[in-house]
mmCIF file of N, CA and C in Angstrom:
data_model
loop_
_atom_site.group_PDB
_atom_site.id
_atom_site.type_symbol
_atom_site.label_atom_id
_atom_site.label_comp_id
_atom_site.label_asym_id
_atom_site.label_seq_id
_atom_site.Cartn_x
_atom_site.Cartn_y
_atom_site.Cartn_z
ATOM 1 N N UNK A 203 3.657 -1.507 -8.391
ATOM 2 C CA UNK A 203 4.601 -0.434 -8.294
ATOM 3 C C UNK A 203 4.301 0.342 -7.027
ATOM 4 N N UNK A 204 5.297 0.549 -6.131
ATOM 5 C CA UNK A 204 4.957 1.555 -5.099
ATOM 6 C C UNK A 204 6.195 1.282 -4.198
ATOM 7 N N UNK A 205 6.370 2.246 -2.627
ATOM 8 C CA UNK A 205 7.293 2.060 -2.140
ATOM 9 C C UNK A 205 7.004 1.062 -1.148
ATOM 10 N N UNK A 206 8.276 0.216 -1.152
ATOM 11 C CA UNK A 206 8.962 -0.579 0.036
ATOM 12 C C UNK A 206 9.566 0.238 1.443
ATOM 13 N N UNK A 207 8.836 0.204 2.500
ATOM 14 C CA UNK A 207 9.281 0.785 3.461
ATOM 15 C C UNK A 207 10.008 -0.390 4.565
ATOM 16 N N UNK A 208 11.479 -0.037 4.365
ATOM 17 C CA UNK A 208 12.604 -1.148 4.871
ATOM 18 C C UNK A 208 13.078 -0.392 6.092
ATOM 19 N N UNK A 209 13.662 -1.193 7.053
ATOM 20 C CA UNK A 209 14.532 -0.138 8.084
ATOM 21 C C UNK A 209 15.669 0.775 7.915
ATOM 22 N N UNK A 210 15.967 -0.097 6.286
ATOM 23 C CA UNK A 210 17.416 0.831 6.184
ATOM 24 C C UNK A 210 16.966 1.530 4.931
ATOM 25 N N UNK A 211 16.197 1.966 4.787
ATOM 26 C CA UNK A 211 15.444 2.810 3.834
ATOM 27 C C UNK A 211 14.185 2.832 3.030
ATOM 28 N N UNK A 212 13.459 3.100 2.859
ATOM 29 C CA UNK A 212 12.652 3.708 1.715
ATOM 30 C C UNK A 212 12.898 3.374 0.215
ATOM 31 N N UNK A 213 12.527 2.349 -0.644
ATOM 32 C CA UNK A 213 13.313 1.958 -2.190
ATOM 33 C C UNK A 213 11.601 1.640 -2.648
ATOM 34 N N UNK A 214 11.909 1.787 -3.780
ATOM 35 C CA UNK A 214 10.357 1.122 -4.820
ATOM 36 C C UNK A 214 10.359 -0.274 -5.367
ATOM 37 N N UNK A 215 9.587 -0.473 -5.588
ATOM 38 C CA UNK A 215 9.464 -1.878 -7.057
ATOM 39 C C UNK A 215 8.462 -1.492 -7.506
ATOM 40 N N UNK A 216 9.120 -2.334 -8.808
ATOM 41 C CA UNK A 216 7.810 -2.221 -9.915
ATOM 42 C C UNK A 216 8.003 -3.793 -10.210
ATOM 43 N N UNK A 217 7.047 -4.381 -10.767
ATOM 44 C CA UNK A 217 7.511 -5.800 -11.512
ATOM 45 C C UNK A 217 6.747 -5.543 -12.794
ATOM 46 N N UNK A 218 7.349 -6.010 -13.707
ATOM 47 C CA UNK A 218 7.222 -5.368 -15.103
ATOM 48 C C UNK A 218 7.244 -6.639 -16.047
ATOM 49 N N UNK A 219 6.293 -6.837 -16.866
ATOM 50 C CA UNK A 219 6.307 -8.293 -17.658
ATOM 51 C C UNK A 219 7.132 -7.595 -18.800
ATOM 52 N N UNK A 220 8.677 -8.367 -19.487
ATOM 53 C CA UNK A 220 9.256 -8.312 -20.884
ATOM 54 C C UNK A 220 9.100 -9.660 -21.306
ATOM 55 N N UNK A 221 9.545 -9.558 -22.770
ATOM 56 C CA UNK A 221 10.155 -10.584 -23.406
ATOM 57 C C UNK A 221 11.450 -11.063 -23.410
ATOM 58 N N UNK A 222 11.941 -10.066 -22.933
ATOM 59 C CA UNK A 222 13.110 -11.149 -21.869
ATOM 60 C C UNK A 222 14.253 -10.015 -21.767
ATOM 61 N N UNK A 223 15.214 -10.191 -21.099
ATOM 62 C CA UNK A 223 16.283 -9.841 -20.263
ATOM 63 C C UNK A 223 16.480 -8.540 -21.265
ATOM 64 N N UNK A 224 17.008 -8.399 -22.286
ATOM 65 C CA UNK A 224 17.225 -7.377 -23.199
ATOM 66 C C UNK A 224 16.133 -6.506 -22.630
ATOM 67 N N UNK A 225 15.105 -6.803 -23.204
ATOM 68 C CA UNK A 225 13.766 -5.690 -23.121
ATOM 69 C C UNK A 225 13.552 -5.147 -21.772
ATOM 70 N N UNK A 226 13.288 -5.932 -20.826
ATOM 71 C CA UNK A 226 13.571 -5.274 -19.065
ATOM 72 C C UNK A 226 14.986 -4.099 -18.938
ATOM 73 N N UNK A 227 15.948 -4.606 -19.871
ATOM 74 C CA UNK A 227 16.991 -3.647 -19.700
ATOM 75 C C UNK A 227 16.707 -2.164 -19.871
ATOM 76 N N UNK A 228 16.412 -2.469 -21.580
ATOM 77 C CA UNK A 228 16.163 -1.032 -22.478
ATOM 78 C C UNK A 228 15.102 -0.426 -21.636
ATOM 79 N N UNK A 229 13.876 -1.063 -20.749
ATOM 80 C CA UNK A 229 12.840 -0.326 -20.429
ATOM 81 C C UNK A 229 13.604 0.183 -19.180
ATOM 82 N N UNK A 230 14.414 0.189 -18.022
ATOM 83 C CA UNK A 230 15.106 0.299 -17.326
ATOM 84 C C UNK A 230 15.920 1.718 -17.463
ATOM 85 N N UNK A 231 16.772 1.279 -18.913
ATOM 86 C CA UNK A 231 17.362 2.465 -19.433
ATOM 87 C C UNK A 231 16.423 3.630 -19.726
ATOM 88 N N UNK A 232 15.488 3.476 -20.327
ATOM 89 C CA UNK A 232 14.353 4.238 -20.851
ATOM 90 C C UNK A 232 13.916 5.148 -19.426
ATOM 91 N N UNK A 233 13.266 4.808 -18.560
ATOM 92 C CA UNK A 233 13.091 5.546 -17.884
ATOM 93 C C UNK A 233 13.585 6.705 -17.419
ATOM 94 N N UNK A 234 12.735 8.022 -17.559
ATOM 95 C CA UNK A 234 13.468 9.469 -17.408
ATOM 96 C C UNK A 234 13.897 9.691 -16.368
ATOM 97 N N UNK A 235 14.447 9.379 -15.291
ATOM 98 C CA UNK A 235 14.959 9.601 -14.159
ATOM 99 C C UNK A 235 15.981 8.832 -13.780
ATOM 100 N N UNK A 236 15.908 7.586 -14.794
ATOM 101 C CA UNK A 236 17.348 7.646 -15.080
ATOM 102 C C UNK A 236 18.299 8.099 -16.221
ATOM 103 N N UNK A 237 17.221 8.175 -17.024
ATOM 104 C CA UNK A 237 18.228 9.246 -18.435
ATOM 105 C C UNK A 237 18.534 10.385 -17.860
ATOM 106 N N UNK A 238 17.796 11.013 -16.671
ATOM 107 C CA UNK A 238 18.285 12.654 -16.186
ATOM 108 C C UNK A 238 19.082 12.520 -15.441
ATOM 109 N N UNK A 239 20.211 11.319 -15.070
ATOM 110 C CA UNK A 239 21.243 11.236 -14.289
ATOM 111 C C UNK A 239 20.612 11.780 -12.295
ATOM 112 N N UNK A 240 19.577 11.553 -11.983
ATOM 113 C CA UNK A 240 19.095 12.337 -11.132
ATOM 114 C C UNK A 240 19.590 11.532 -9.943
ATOM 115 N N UNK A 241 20.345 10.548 -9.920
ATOM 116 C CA UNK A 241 21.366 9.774 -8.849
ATOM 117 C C UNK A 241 20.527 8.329 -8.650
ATOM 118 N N UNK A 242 19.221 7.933 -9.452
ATOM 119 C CA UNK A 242 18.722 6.543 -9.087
ATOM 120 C C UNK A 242 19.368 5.547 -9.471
ATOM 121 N N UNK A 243 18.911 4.655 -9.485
ATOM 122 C CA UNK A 243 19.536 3.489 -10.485
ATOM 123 C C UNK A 243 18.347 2.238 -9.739
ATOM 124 N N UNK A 244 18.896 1.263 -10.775
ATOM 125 C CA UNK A 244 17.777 0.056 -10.935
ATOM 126 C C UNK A 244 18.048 -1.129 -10.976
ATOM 127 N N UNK A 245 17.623 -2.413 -10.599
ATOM 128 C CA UNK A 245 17.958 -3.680 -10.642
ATOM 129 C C UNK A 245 17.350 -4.501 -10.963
ATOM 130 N N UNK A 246 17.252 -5.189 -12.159
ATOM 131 C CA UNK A 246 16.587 -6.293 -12.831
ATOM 132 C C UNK A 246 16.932 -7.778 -11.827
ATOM 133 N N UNK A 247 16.288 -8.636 -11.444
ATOM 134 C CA UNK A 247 15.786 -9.859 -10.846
ATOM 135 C C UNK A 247 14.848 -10.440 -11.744
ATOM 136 N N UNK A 248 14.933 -11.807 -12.131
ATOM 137 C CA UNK A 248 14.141 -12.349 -12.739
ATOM 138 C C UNK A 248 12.961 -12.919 -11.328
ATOM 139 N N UNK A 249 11.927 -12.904 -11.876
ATOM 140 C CA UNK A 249 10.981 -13.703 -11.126
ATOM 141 C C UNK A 249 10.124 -14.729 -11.970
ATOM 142 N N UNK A 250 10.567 -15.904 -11.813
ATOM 143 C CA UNK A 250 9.837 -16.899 -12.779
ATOM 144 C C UNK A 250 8.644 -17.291 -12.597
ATOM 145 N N UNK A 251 8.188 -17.308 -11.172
ATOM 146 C CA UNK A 251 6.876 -17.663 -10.890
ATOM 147 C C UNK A 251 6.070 -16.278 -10.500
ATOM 148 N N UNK A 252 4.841 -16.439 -10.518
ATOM 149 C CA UNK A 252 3.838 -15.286 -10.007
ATOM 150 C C UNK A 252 2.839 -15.833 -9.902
ATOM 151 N N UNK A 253 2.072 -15.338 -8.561
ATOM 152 C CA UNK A 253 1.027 -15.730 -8.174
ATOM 153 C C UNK A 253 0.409 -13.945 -8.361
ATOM 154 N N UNK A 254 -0.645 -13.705 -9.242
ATOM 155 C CA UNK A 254 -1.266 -12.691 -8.957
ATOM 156 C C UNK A 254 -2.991 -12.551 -8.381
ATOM 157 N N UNK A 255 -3.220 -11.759 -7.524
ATOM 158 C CA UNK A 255 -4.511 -11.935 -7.299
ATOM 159 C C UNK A 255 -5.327 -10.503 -7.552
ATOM 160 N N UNK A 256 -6.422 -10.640 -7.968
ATOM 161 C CA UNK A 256 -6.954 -9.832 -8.875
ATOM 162 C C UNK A 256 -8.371 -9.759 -7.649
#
C-alpha cells in the first residue's frame, strides 16, 4: 500500500488478498473514504500471479 508517483498524477495501490471478486468489492465499498463520499473512488484488477519477496 502506498503512493504511485505518475506524471499525470499522484494515485495509491493497495493489493489486497479476497476470496474472490464479491469480497474485494464489499472491502472497497467498506472503506471510510469512500462511504464519506469524500470524491475518491477505486478499481478492482485481478492479479493472478504474485511474486512476493519478503
Amino acid at each position: 500500500m502506498g503512493p504511485v508517483f505518475d506524471a499525470a498524477g499522484t494515485w495509491g495501490l493497495a493489493l489486497v488478498e479476497a476470496a474472490d471478486d464479491a469480497a474485494a468489492r464489499a472491502l472497497g465499498a467498506d472503506d471510510p473514504v469512500i462511504r464519506a463520499g469524500a470524491g475518491f473512488a477505486y478499481t478492482l484488477s485481478a492479479v493472478p500471479n504474485l511474486i512476493l519477496r519478503r
